[in-house]
Tab-separated table of C-alpha atoms in Angstrom:
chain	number	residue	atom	x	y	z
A	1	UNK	CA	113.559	146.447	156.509
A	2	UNK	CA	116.674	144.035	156.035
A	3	UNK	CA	116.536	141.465	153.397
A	4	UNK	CA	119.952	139.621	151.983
A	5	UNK	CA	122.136	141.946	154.003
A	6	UNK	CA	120.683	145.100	152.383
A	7	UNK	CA	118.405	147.972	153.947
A	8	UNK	CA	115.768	149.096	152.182
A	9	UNK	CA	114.120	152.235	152.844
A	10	UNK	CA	109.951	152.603	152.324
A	11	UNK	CA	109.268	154.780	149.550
A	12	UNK	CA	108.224	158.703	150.154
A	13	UNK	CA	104.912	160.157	148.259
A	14	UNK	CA	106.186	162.775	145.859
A	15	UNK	CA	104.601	166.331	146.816
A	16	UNK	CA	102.313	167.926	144.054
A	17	UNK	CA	104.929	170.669	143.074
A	18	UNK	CA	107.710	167.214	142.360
A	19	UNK	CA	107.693	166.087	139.108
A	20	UNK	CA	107.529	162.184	138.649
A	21	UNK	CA	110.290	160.796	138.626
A	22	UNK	CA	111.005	158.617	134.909
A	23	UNK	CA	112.867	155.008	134.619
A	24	UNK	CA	114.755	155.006	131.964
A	25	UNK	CA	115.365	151.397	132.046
A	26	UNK	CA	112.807	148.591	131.053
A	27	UNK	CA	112.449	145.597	133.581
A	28	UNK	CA	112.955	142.227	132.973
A	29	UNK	CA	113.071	138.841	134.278
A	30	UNK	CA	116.533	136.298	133.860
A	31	UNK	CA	114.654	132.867	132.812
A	32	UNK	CA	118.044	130.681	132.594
A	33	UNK	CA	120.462	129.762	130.278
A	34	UNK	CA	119.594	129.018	126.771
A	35	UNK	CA	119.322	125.334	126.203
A	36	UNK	CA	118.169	122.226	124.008
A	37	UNK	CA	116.567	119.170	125.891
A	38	UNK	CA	120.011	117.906	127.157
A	39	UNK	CA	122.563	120.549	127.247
A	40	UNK	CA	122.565	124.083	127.987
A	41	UNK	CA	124.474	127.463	126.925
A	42	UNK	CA	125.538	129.314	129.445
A	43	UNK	CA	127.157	131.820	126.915
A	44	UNK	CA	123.699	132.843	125.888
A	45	UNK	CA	120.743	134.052	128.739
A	46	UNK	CA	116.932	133.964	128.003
A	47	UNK	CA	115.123	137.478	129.158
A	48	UNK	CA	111.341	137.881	129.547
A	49	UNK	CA	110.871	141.742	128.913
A	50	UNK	CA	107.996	143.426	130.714
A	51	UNK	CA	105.407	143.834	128.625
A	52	UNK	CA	106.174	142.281	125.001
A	53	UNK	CA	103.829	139.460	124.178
A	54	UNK	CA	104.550	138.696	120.440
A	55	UNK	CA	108.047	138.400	118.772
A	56	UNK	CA	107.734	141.732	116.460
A	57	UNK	CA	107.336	143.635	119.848
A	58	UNK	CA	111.098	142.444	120.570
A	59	UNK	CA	112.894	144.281	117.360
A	60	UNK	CA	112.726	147.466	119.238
A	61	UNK	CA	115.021	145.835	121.876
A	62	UNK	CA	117.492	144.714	119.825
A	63	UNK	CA	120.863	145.689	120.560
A	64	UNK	CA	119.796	147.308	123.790
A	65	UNK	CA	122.130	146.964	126.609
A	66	UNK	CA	121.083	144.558	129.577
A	67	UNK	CA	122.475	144.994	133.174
A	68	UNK	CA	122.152	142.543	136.000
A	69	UNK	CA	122.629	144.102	139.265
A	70	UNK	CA	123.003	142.434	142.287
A	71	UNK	CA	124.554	143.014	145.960
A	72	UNK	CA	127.296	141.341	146.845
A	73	UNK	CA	128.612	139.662	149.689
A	74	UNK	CA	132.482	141.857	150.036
A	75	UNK	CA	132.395	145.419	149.234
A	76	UNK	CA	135.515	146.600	146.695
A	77	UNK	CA	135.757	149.639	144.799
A	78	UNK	CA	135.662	149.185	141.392
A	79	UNK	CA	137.749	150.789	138.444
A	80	UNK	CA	135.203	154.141	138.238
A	81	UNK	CA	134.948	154.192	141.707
A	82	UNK	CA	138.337	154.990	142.214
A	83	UNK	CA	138.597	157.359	139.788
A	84	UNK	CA	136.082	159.652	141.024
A	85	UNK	CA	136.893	159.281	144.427
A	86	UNK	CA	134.288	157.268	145.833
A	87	UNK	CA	133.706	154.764	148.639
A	88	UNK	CA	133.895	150.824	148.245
A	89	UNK	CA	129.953	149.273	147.462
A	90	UNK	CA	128.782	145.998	147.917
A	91	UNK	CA	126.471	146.572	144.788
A	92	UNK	CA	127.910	145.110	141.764
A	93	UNK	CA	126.371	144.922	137.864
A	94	UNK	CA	127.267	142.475	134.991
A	95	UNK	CA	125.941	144.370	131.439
A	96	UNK	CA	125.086	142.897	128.626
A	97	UNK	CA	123.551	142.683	125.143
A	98	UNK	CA	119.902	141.726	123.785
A	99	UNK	CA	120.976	139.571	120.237
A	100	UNK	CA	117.911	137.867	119.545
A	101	UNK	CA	114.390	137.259	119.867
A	102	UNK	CA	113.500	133.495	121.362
A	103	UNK	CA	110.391	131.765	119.912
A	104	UNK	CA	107.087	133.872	119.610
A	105	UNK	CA	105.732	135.140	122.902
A	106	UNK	CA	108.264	138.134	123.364
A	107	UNK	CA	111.212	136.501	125.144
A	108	UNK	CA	114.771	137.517	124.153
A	109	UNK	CA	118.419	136.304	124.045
A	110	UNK	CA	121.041	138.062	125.571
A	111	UNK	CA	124.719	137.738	125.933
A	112	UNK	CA	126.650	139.097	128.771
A	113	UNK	CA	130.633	140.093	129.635
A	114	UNK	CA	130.748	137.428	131.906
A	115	UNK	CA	128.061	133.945	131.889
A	116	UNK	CA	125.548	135.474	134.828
A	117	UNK	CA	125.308	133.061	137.818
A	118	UNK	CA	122.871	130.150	137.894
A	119	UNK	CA	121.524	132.112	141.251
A	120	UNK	CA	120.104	134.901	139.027
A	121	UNK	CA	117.142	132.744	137.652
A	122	UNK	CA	114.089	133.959	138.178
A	123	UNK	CA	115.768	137.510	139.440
A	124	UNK	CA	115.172	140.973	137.681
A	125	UNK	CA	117.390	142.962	135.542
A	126	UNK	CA	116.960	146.148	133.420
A	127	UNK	CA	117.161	146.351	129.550
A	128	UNK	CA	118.663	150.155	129.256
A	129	UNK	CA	117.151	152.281	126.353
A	130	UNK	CA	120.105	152.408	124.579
A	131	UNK	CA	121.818	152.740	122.249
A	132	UNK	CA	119.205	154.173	120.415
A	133	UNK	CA	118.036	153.132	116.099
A	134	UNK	CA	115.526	155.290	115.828
């Protein structure tokens, strides 16, 4: 099935003998650019984690590393790439940072290397479980 350029395969059941397969990555949804009633911050994204409801489930997530990957529409080989040899990808990922929790229903701030596009609203990214504090 093609959708934005990309081909995705349909997933294969896992025999018995296979163990499960973990993520080791949280999911999350980009809700836009922090903001008052008339300007906005681009500097600064707003995250809705999967699963946190209530503002003391988000100090577990802070300082947890946040990538946005997305496909792009060039491929180019990128620094590590290179370096181990590889081919040139079309996928590419901006990280960032979770800094702090936004009002009381479990949504976080989160600063990135570079401000992510206005087209990632509403798209997914994944909050990495590290760097650990436990």
């Amino acid at each position: 099935r093609h959708v934005c350029g990309l081909l995705f395969q349909p997933r294969q059941k896992q025999s018995a003998n296979m163990p499960e397969t973990q993520r080791l990555y949280s999911k999350a949804k980009v809700l836009g650019y922090r903001r008052s009633m008339h300007a906005q911050t681009p500097t600064s994204a707003l995250l809705k984690i999967e699963g946190l409801t209530t503002r003391k489930d988000t100090n577990f997530y802070m300082g947890k590393r946040v990538a946005y990957v997305y496909a792009a529409s060039k491929e180019a080989a990128g620094a590590c790439r290179k370096r181990e040899g590889r081919g040139k990808s079309a996928v590419r990922v901006i990280w960032g940072r979770i800094t702090h929790a936004h009002g009381n229903t479990g949504t976080v701030r989160a600063q990135f290397r570079s401000n992510l596009p206005p087209v990632s609203f509403g798209a997914s990214a994944r909050v990495m479980l590290y760097p650990s504090r436990i």
